[in-house]
Structure formats: C-alpha cells, structure tokens
Coordinates of C-alpha atoms and ligand atoms in Angstrom, one line a residue:
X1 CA 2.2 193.1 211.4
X2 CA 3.2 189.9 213.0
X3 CA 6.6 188.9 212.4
X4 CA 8.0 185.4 211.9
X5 CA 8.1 184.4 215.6
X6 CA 4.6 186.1 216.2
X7 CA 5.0 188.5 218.3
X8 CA 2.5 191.1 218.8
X9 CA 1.4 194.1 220.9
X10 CA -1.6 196.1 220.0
X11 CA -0.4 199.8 220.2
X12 CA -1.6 202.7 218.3
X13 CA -2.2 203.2 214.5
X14 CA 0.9 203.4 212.2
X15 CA 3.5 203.7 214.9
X16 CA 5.8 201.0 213.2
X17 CA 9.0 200.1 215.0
X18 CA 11.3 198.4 212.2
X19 CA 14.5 197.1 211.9
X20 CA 16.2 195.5 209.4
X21 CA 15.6 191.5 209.9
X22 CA 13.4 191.2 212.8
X23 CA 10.3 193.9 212.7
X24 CA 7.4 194.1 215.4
X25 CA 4.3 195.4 214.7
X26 CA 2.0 196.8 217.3
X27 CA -1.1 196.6 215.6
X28 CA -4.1 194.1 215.7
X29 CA -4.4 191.3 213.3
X30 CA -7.7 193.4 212.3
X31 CA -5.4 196.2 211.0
X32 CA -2.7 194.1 209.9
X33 CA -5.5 192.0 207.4
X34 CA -6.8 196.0 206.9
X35 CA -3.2 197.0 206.0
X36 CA -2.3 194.3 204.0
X37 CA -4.8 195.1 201.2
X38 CA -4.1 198.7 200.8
X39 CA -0.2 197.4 199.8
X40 CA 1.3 198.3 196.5
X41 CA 3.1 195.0 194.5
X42 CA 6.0 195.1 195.9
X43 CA 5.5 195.8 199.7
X44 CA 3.3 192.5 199.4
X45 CA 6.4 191.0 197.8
X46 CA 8.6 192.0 200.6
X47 CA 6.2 191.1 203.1
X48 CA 6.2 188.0 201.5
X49 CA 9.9 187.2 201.5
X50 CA 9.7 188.2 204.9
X51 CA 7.6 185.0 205.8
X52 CA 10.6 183.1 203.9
X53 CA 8.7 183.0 200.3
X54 CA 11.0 182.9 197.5
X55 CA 12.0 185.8 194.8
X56 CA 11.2 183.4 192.2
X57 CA 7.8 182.0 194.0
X58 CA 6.8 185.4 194.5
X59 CA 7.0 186.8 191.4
X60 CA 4.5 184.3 189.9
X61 CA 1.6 185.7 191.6
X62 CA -0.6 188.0 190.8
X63 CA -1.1 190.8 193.8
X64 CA -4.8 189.6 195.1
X65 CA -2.9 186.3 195.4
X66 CA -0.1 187.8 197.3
X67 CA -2.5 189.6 199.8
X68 CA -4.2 186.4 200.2
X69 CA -1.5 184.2 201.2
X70 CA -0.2 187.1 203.0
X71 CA -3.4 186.9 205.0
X72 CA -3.1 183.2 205.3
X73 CA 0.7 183.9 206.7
X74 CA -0.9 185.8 208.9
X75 CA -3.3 183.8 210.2
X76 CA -1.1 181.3 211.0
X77 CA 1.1 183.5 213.0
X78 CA -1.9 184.2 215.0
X79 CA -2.6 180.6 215.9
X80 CA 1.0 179.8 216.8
X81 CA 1.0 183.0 218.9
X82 CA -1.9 181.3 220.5
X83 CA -1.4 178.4 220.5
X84 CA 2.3 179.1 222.3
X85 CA 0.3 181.1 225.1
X86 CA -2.3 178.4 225.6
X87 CA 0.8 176.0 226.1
X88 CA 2.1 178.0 228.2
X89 CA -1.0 178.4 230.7
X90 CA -1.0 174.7 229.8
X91 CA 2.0 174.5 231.2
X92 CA 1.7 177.5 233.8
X93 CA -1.9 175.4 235.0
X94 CA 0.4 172.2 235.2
X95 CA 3.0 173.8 237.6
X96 CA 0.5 175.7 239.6
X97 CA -1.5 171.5 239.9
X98 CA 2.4 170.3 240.7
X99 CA 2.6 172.7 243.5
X100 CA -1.1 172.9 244.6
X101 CA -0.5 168.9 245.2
X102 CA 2.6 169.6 246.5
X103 CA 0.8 171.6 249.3
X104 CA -2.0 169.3 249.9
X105 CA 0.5 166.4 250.4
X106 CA 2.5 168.6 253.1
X107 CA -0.6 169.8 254.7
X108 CA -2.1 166.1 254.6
X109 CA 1.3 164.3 256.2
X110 CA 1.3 167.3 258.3
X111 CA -2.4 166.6 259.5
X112 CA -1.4 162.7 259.7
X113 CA 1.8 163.8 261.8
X114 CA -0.3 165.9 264.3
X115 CA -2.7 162.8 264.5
X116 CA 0.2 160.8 265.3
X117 CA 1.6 163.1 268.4
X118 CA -2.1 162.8 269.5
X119 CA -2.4 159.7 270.0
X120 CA 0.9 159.0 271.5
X121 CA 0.2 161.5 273.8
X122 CA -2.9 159.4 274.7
X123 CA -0.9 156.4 274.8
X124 CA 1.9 158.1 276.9
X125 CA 1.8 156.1 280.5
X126 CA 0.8 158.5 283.3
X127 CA 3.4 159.9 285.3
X128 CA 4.4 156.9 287.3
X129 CA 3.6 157.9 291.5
X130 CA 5.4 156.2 294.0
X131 CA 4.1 152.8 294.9
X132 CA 1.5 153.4 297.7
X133 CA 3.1 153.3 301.6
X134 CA 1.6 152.0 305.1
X135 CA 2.7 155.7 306.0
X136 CA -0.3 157.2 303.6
X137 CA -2.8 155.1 305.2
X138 CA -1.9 155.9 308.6
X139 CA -2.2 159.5 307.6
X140 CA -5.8 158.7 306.4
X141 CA -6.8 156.6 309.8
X142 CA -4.6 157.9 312.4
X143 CA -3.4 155.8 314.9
X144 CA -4.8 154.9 318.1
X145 CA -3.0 153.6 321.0
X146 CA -3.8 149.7 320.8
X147 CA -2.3 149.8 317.2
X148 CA 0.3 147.0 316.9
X149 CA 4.0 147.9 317.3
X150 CA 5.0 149.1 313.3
X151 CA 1.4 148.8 311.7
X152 CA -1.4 151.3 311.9
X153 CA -5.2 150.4 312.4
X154 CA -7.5 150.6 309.6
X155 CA -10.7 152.1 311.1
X156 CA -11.6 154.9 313.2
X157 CA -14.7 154.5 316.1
X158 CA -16.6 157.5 316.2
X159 CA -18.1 158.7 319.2
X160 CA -22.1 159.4 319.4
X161 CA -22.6 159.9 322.1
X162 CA -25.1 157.5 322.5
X163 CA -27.2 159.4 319.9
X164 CA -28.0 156.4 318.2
X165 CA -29.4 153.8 321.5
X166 CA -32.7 155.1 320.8
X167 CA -32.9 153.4 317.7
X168 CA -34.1 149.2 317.8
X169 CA -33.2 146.5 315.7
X170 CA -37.3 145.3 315.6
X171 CA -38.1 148.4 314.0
X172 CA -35.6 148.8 311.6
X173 CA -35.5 145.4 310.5
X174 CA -39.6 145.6 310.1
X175 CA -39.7 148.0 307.6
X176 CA -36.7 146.8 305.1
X177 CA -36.8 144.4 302.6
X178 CA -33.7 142.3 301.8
X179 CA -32.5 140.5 298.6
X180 CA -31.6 137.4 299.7
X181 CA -28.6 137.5 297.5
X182 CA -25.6 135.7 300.3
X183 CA -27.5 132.3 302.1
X184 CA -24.6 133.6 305.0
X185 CA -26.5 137.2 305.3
X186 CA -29.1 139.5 304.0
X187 CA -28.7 142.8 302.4
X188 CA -30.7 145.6 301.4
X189 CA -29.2 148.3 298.9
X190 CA -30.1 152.2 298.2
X191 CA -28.1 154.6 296.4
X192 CA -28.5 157.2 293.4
X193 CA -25.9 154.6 291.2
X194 CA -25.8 150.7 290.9
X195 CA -23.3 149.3 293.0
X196 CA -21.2 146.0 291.8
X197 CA -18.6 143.8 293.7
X198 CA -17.1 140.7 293.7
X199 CA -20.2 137.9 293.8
X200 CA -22.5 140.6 293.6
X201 CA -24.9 143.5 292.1
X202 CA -27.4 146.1 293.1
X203 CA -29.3 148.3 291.1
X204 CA -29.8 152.0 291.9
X205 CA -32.6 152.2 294.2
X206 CA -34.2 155.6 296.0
X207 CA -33.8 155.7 299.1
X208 CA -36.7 155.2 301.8
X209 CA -37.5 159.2 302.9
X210 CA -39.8 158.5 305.4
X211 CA -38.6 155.6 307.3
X212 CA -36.3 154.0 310.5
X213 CA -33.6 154.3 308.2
X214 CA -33.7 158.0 307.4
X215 CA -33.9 158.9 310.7
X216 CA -30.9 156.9 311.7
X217 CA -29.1 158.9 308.8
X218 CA -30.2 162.5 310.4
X219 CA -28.5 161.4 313.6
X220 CA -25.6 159.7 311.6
X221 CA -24.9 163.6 309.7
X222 CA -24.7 165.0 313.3
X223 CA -22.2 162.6 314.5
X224 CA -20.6 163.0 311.0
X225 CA -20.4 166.5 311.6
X226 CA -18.6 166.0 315.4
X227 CA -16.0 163.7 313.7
X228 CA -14.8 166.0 311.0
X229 CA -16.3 163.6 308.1
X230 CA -18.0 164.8 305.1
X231 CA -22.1 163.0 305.5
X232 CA -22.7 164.8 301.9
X233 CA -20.1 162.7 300.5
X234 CA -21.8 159.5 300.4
X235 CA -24.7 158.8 298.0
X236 CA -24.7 154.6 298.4
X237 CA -26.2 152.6 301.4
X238 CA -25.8 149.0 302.2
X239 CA -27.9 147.4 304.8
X240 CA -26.7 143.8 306.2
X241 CA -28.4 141.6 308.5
X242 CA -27.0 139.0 310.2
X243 CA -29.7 137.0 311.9
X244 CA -28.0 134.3 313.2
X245 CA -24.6 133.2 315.0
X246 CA -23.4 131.7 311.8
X247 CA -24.6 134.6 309.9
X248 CA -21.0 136.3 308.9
X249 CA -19.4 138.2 306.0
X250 CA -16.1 136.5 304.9
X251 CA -12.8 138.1 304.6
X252 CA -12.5 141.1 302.2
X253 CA -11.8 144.7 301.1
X254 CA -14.1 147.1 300.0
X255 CA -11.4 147.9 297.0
X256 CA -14.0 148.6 293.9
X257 CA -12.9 151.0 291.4
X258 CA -16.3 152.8 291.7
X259 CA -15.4 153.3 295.6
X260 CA -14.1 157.0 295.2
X261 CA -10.7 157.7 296.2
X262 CA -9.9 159.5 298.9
X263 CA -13.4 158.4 300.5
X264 CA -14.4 157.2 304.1
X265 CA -16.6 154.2 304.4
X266 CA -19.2 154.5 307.5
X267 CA -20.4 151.4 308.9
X268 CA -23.1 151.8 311.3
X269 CA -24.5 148.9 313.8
X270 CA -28.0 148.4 315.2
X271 CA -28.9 145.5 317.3
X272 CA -26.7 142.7 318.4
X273 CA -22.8 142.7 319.7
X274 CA -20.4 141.7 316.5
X275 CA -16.4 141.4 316.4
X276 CA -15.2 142.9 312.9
X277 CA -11.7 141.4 312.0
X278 CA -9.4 143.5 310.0
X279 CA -6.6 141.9 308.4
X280 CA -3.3 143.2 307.1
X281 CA -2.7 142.2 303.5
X282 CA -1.3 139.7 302.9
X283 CA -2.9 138.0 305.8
X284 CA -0.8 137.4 309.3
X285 CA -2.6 135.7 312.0
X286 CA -0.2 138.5 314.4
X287 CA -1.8 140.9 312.3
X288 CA -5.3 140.9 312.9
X289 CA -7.3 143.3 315.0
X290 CA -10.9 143.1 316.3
X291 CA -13.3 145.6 317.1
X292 CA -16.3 144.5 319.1
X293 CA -19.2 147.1 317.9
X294 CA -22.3 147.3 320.1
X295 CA -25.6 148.4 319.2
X296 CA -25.4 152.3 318.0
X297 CA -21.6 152.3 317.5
X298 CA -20.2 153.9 314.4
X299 CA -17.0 153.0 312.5
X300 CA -15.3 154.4 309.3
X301 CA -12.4 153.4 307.5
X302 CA -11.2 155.1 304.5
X303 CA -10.9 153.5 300.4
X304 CA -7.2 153.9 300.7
X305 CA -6.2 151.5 303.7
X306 CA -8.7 148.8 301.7
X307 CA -5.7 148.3 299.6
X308 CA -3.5 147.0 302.9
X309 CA -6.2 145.7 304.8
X310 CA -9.5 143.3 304.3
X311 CA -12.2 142.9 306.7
X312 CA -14.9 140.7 308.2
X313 CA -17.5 139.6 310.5
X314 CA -16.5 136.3 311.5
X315 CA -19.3 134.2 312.7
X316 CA -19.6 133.8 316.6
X317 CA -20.3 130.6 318.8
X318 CA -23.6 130.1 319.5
X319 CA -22.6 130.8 323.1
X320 CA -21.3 133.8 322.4
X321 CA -24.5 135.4 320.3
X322 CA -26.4 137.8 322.1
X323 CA -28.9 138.8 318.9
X324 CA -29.2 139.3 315.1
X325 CA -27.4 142.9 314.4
X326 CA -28.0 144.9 311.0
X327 CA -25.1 147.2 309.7
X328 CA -25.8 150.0 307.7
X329 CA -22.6 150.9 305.5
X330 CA -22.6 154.3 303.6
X331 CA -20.2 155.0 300.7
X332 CA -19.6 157.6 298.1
X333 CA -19.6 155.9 294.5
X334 CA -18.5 157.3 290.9
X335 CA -21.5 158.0 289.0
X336 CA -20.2 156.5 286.3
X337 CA -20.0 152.4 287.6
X338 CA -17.1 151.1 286.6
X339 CA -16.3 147.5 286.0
X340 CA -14.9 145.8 289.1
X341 CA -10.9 146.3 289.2
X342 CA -7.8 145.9 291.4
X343 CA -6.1 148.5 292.9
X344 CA -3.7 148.3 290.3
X345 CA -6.5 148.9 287.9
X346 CA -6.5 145.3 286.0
X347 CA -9.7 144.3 285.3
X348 CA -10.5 141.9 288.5
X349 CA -11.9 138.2 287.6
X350 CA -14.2 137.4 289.7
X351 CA -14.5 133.8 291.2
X352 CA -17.6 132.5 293.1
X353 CA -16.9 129.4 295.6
X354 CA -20.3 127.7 296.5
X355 CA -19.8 124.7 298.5
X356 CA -21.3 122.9 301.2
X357 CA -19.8 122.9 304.7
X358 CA -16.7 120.8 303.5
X359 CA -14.7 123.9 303.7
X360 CA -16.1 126.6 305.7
X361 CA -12.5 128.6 306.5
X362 CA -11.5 128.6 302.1
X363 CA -9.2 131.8 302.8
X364 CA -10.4 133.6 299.9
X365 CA -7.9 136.5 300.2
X366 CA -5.0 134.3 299.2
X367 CA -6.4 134.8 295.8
X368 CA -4.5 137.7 294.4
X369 CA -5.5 140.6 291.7
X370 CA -6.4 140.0 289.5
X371 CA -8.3 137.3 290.7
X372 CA -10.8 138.2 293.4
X373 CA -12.7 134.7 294.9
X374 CA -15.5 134.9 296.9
X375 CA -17.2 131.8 298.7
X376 CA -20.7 131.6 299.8
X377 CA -22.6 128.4 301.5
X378 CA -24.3 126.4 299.2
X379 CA -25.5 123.1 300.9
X380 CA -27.8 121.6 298.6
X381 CA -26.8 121.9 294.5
X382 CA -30.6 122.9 294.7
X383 CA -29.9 126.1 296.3
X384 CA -28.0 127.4 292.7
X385 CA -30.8 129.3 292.8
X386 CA -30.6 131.1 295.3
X387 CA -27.3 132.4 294.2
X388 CA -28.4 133.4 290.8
X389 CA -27.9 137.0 290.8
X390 CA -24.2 136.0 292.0
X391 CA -23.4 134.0 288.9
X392 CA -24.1 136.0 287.0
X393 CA -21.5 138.5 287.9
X394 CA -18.7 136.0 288.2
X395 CA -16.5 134.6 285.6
X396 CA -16.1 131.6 287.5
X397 CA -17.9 129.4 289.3
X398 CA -16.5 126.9 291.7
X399 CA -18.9 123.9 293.1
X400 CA -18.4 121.7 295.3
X401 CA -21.8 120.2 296.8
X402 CA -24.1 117.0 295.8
X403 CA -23.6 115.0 298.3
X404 CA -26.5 116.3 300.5
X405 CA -28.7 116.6 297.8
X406 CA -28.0 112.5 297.3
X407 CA -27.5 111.0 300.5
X408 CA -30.0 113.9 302.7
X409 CA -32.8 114.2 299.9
X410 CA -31.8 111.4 297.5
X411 CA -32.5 113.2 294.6
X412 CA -31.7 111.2 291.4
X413 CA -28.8 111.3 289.9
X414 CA -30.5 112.5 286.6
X415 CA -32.3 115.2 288.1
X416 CA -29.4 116.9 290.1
X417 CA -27.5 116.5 286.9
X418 CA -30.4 118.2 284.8
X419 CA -30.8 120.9 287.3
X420 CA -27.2 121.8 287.8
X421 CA -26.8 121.9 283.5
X422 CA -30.0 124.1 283.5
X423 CA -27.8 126.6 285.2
X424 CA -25.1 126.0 282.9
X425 CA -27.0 126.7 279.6
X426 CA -28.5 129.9 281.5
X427 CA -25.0 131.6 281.6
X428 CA -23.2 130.7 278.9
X429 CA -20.8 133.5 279.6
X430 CA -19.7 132.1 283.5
X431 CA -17.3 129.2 283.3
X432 CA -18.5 126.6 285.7
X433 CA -15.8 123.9 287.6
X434 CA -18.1 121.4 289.2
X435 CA -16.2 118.9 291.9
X436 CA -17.2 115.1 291.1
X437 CA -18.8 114.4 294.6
X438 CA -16.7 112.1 296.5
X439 CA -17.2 108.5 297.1
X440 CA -17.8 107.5 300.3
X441 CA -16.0 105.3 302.6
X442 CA -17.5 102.5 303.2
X443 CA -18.2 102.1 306.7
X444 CA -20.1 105.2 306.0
X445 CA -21.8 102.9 302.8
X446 CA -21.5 99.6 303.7
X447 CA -24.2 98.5 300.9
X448 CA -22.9 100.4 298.1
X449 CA -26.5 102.7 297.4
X450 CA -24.8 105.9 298.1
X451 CA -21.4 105.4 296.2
X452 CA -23.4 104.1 293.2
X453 CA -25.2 106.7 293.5
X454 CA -22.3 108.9 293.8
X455 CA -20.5 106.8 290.8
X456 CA -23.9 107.8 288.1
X457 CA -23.7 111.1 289.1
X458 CA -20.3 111.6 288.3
X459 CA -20.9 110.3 285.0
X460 CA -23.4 112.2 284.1
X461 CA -21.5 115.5 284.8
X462 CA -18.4 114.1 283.0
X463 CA -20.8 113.6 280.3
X464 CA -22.1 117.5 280.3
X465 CA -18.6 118.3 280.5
X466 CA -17.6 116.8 277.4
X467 CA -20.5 119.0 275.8
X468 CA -20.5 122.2 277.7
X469 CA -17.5 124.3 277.2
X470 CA -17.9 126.7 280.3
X471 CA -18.7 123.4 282.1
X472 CA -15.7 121.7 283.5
X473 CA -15.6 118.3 285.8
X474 CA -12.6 117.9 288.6
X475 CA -12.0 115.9 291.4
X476 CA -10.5 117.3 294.3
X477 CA -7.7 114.7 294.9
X478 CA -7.9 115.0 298.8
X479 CA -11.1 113.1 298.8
X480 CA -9.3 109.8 298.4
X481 CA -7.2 110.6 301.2
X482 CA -8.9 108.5 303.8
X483 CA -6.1 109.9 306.8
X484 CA -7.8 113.4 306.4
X485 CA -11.3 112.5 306.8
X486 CA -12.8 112.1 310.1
X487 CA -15.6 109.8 308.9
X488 CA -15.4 109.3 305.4
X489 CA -17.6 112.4 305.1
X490 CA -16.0 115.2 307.1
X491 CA -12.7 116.3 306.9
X492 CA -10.2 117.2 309.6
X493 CA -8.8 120.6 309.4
X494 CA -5.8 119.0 307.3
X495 CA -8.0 117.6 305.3
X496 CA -9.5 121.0 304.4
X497 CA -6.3 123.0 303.7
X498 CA -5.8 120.1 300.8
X499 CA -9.7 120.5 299.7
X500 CA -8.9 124.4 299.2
X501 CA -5.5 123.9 297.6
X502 CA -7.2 121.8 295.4
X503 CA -9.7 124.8 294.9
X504 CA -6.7 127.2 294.3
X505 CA -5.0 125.0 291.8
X506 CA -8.1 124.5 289.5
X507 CA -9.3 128.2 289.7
X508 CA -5.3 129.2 289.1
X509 CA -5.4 126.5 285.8
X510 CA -8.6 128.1 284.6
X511 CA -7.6 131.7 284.7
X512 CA -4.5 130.5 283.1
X513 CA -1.9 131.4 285.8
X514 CA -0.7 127.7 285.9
X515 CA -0.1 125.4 283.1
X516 CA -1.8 122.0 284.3
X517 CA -4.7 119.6 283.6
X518 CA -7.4 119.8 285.1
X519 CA -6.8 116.8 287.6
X520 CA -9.5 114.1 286.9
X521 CA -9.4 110.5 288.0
X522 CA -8.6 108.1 285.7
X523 CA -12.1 106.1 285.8
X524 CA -13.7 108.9 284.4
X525 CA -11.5 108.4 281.2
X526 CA -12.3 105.0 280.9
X527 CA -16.2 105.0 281.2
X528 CA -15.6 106.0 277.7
X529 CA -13.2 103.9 276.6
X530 CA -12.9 103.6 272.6
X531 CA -13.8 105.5 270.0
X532 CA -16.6 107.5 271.7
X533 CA -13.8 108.8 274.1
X534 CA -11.0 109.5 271.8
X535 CA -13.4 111.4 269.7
X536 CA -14.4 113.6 272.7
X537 CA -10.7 113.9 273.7
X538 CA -9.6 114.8 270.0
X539 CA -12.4 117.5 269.7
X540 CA -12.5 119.1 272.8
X541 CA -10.2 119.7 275.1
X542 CA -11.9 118.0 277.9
X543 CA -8.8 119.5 280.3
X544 CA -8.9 123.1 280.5
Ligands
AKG601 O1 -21.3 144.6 308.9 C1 -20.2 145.2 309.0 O2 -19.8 145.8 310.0 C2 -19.3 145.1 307.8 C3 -20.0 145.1 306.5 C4 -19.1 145.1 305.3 O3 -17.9 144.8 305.5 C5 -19.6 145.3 303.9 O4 -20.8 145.4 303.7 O5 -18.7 145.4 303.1
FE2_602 FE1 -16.8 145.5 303.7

C-alpha cells in the first residue's frame, strides 16, 4: 500500500516489505483498494493512524467508513505521487528547453561568428605586390638599340616580310563602314564583346568573314606566328581611318580594365605613311619616340607598358601627307566588360573636351587617374551631335565653342542656346561646363553686332545654368587677356596654355579635387541683380 510519502513499486502479490514507521508496498493501487476491503477493524484502524488519523477520530467510525476514507487516503497519495512525477518531467522538460536553447544560442553565435570570419576574409586587402617597375615592361617589349639611354621602348615592329603590300587602302576602305563617332577620325569596331573607353563605346559586332579584312587577318596569324605572339588571343578589332593630314588620334593609353593583362596589342597599317608618338608617363618632351609605319607594317605593344607610356598619331603638315592610312588594332578583351578604370583600379571619370580650334594641343594626359580627359574638335556647338554617342559615356563635358556658330553662321542667340540645352535635358546624368563665348576685341567688332551678340548668348546660358544642375556656365579668364591674343580671336601659344589651365582648374573643381568657385565674371551676377538673383544664389549653388 502507499505510504505517507507515496511511494510505490508494483511488484508481485503479498510480498510486503515492512518496517516499523516507514512501510513500502509493492503493489498496485488496484490491489491496494482490493486489499483494503478484505481488512478486519483494526488493521483499517492502523492503516488509518498510519495516514496520521487520530485514536480517538478513528474509533468513531464504523469499518465501511474506515475502508472508505482509507480509499480516499489512498487516492490522494496516488495524485501526489503523480503529480510529483509530472513536476518533475515538468521540471525535467524545463531543463532539457534551458539546455536545448542553450545549444541553439551557441550554434547560432557560432554560425554568426563563422559569417563574420567570412566576410572579413572577403574584406581582407589582397596581398599587396610590389609597385609595378620600368624593369617589367622592358621584360614584356624588349629593348631595341635606338631605345633612349635608361628607358625602354614600348612597342615592338614585326617583320612581314612584305606579306601584307598586296593589300590596298581603296579596297579595304570600300567595303567598311565607319561610325563617325571622333570628327578627328573614323572607326569601325568588331569583336565577340562590347568594347568601352574614355569618350567612347562600341557594341559587340561579328566580324565580316568574307571580306578585305579577313584576309588581311589570315596573313596577320602567319606573321603572328613568325613573331612568337599568340593571334588566338585576340577576339576585338578596331579599324581607324585617318583621311586627312589633320586626321590624328590624341595622346593616350590603351589602359582599360577590360584590356586583359598580360596581352599584346597589334596595330596594323594599310595605306598612307603615319609617325605614332609614344610618350613616357608622365610626359617628357626628351622622352618621346616615333615610329614612322608604312603601308603593311605591323606593330605590337603589350597592356602592361600602357601604364608608363601613352601613344598617338599626331597630325602631319599638309606637306608632309602622302595619303589617308587605316589602322587595324587587334586586342584580347575580358568577356565580362568592365567599367572603365585606372590601373590602380579606381573607377576612371571620364572627361570629354569639345572645343573649337582655340586649343588644339589641350595635353590631355596631364589629367591624372582617376580622371581620364579626352578632347575631340567640335567647331560649330551644332556639331553636339555628332558627338552624341561620346556624351554619353562621359561624366563630364567640357565646351568651349559658339563663337563660329555666331559670327560664321549667325545663328541666333536663342536658338544656339535652345540647341545646346536640348543636349542637356537628353543626359541628365553627364555634367555639362559650358565656356561663355568670349567677347571680342573690338577692332575685330568695331560696330558692336558680334559682342551683343556674344553678350545675349551668354545670358541665356547663365540663365539655363541657374536651372540645370548638370549645366554649369564659366568663363575662361584668359579671354580678357588682350596680350595673349593674336587678333582678338586667336590666341598665341601663351594664350593657349592659360585657356587649358583654365580647362584643368574647372574640370579639377568639378570632380572635387580643388575647392574653388567656379570662376564667372562679375556681369553675369549682376544681370540679375535683386531679388531674382539672390533667390537663384540662395537656392542653388550656382558655383559648383
Ligand atoms: O592608328 C594607330 O596606329 C593607333 C591607333 C590607336 O592608338 C588606338 O586605336 O588606340
Ligand atoms: Fe591606342
């Protein structure tokens, strides 16, 4: 029978353990309840005073009420057993909960702790290599024997063996079709992935199988093959012409990201005699070395010595020009195009110059990374069109022209000023810094039409300025210079080196890399004197 505290083990019939205060019973409650009314008076009595009844108490009842509250003692043993053991699973449960949680919160921190090495690990910098050297490059393009004392050239001429003389520029030239994308030269573009560079884009385009061009490129693998260069490698092919003696491709370096490392660059040349300058970076005039190539030469230079040296194809004196000459330059490109970057891998901004001939020798290469400036001929403001595709692709956009379009083709003032904002509504994204067109002197406008007209142009454009943020007006201080001009129109070579200083400064202040306003005369401020003005000032910030 249960005792007191309840505790129980079923066991076999009658085998009662007993002592003399504290008794255990193995039997069920069933037998227990079975027991209980098969006890004589006096067992129920004991049994009774066992569960802490009274002598007294127990006497007064009669024996069915003795088994019956013995029952009910019994009963509620029972439940206390039970209910103990359910708080103790309670409790048991509880821990097991406790510990369970315990776990998950390791296991989670754990997880967190692993997600943390992660991406540190992804954040860790790359093992930093030793700044590129002039040595590497030289081991790339070896040196020939006209390389200047110290330096190393940055190209290679291949020899063809004449291979390629059988080839003319009329034939080749017949059958391409050029996107007038430069007014200073035309190019052509095919290749299995876009190709993007400073001031310009071309899309991925198959190249022509049964043409000039491919049959230039079977003789180009076999000289490939005699000069230890990979032809497979290159899967991008650029086709220039220059058509006239003033046809040229400015100073630069074929430094895209896309360009794969470790690649050659093959230039090709078909048709007439050109000098291609290469440049050690940063320029030095001792520096420079030309290489005249003549119809069919061949010359490579590799990605890496882009990073030392820019190149160009100067224009020549028109004595000088024999006839127009196309180039055909083969790369290898990534697949994957990526945006246009520095060598140093910061993401390059790139500046487009247009101007008229005011400053043909702009030295765009003193520019640094991240800012790479490119500067095309644009002699009438009418001609943004033809420069579309590179504005797009530029972050900023320098012009300085207006003039002709006034004085050559006295356009009104409202309509050049309608045409140029067209351009600036269409690409909201480029950030245009338009030069006010300068006065004239005035021998050169001795009854004041031109300068008036000058004067209401200028307005106007200070006008779209104040409601065009990617629109910005500046004058170019070294217009009111008369000592640098020759004629109150041109300016002498002095003359231009303040012009592109002037350049430098605004596209420096622009990108943020000097902390200046944008210079502006003051007349410009004062054409809205009053409220009007001091409203615009307050509201926008009509300097940056
Ligand atoms: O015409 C050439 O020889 C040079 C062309 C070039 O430099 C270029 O396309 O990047
Ligand atoms: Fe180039």
């Amino acid at each position: 029978m249960p005792d007191k505290k309840g505790t129980k083990q079923d066991g076999g019939d009658e085998s009662t353990q007993s002592n003399s205060s504290e008794r255990t019973y193995c039997f069920s409650l069933a037998t227990c309840l079975e027991v209980v009314s098969k006890l004589t008076h006096n067992q129920l009595n004991r049994e009774l005073m066992l569960f802490g009844m009274s002598q007294e108490n127990v006497d007064k009842l009669e024996k069915p009420e003795k088994a019956d509250l013995l029952r009910v003692y019994m009963h509620d043993g029972t439940s206390k057993t039970i209910t103990q053991t359910t708080d103790k699973l309670i409790s048991l449960t509880q821990m097991f909960t406790r510990s369970a949680n315990d776990t998950m919160t390791s296991v989670q921190k754990s997880a967190a702790d692993v997600q943390l090495l992660l991406s540190s690990a992804q954040k860790l910098e790359p093992p930093t290599l030793p700044p590129p050297t002039l040595p590497e490059a030289a081991e790339a393009v070896p040196r020939t024997e006209d390389a200047p004392t110290g330096g190393t050239i940055p190209y290679r001429s291949l020899e063809t063996n004449n291979s390629l003389a059988r080839f003319d520029f009329a034939s080749l030239d017949s059958e391409l079709t050029f996107d007038s994308i430069f007014a200073n030269r035309k190019v052509a573009y095919f290749g299995d992935v876009p190709y993007k560079y400073s001031g310009g884009h071309h899309k991925a385009k198959q190249f022509p199988s049964d043409s000039k061009l491919a049959e230039i490129l079977v003789v180009v693998e076999d000289i490939c093959k005699s000069n230890g260069l990979n032809f497979k490698e290159f899967n991008s092919c650029m086709i220039t012409k220059y058509e006239s003696p003033d046809a040229h491709i400015p100073p630069h370096s074929d430094n895209e990201a896309s360009i794969a490392a470790g690649s050659s660059i093959l230039t090709v040349s078909i048709g007439g005699t050109r000098d291609v300058v290469f440049r050690r970076r940063p320029p030095g005039e001792q520096q420079t070395q030309t290489l005249t190539v003549k119809h069919g030469d061949c010359y490579v230079m590799t990605r890496s010595s882009q990073d030392f040296f820019d190149h160009s194809v100067p224009r020549v004196e028109p004595a000088r020009y024999d006839s127009p000459r196309i180039s055909i330059t083969l790369r290898k490109l990534e697949k994957v195009s990526k945006p246009v970057t520095s060598s140093d891998g910061v993401n390059t901004k790139n500046v487009l110059i247009l101007s008229d001939s005011k400053n043909p020798s702009f030295d765009c290469s003193e520019l640094k990374a991240p800012i790479a400036a490119f500067r095309d001929n644009m002699f009438y403001l009418r001609d943004l069109d033809k420069h579309r595709e590179a504005i797009r692709h530029s972050d900023v956009v320098l012009i300085s022209a207006g003039i002709n379009d006034i004085k050559k083709n006295r356009v009104s003032p409202r309509k050049l000023h309608d045409h140029v904002r067209n351009f600036v509504v269409q690409f909201p994204n480029t950030q245009f810094l338009f030069e006010a067109v300068s006065p004239v002197t005035m021998a050169a406008d001795p009854f004041h039409t031109l300068n008036s007209a000058i004067d209401q142009f200028n307005e106007l454009m200070f006008k779209c300025s104040l409601h065009h943020e990617n629109f910005k007006l500046f004058d170019n201080l070294g217009f009111s210079l008369a000592h640098l001009s020759r004629d109150g129109l041109h300016f002498k070579p002095n003359g231009q080196r303040v012009i592109s200083d002037c350049w430098k400064h605004v596209i420096l202040i622009k990108f943020g890399f000097r902390h200046a306003p944008l210079p502006i005369r003051k007349n410009f401020l004062t054409l809205y004197e009053g409220k009007s003005l001091s409203r615009w000032v307050r509201n926008r910030d009509i300097w940056r």
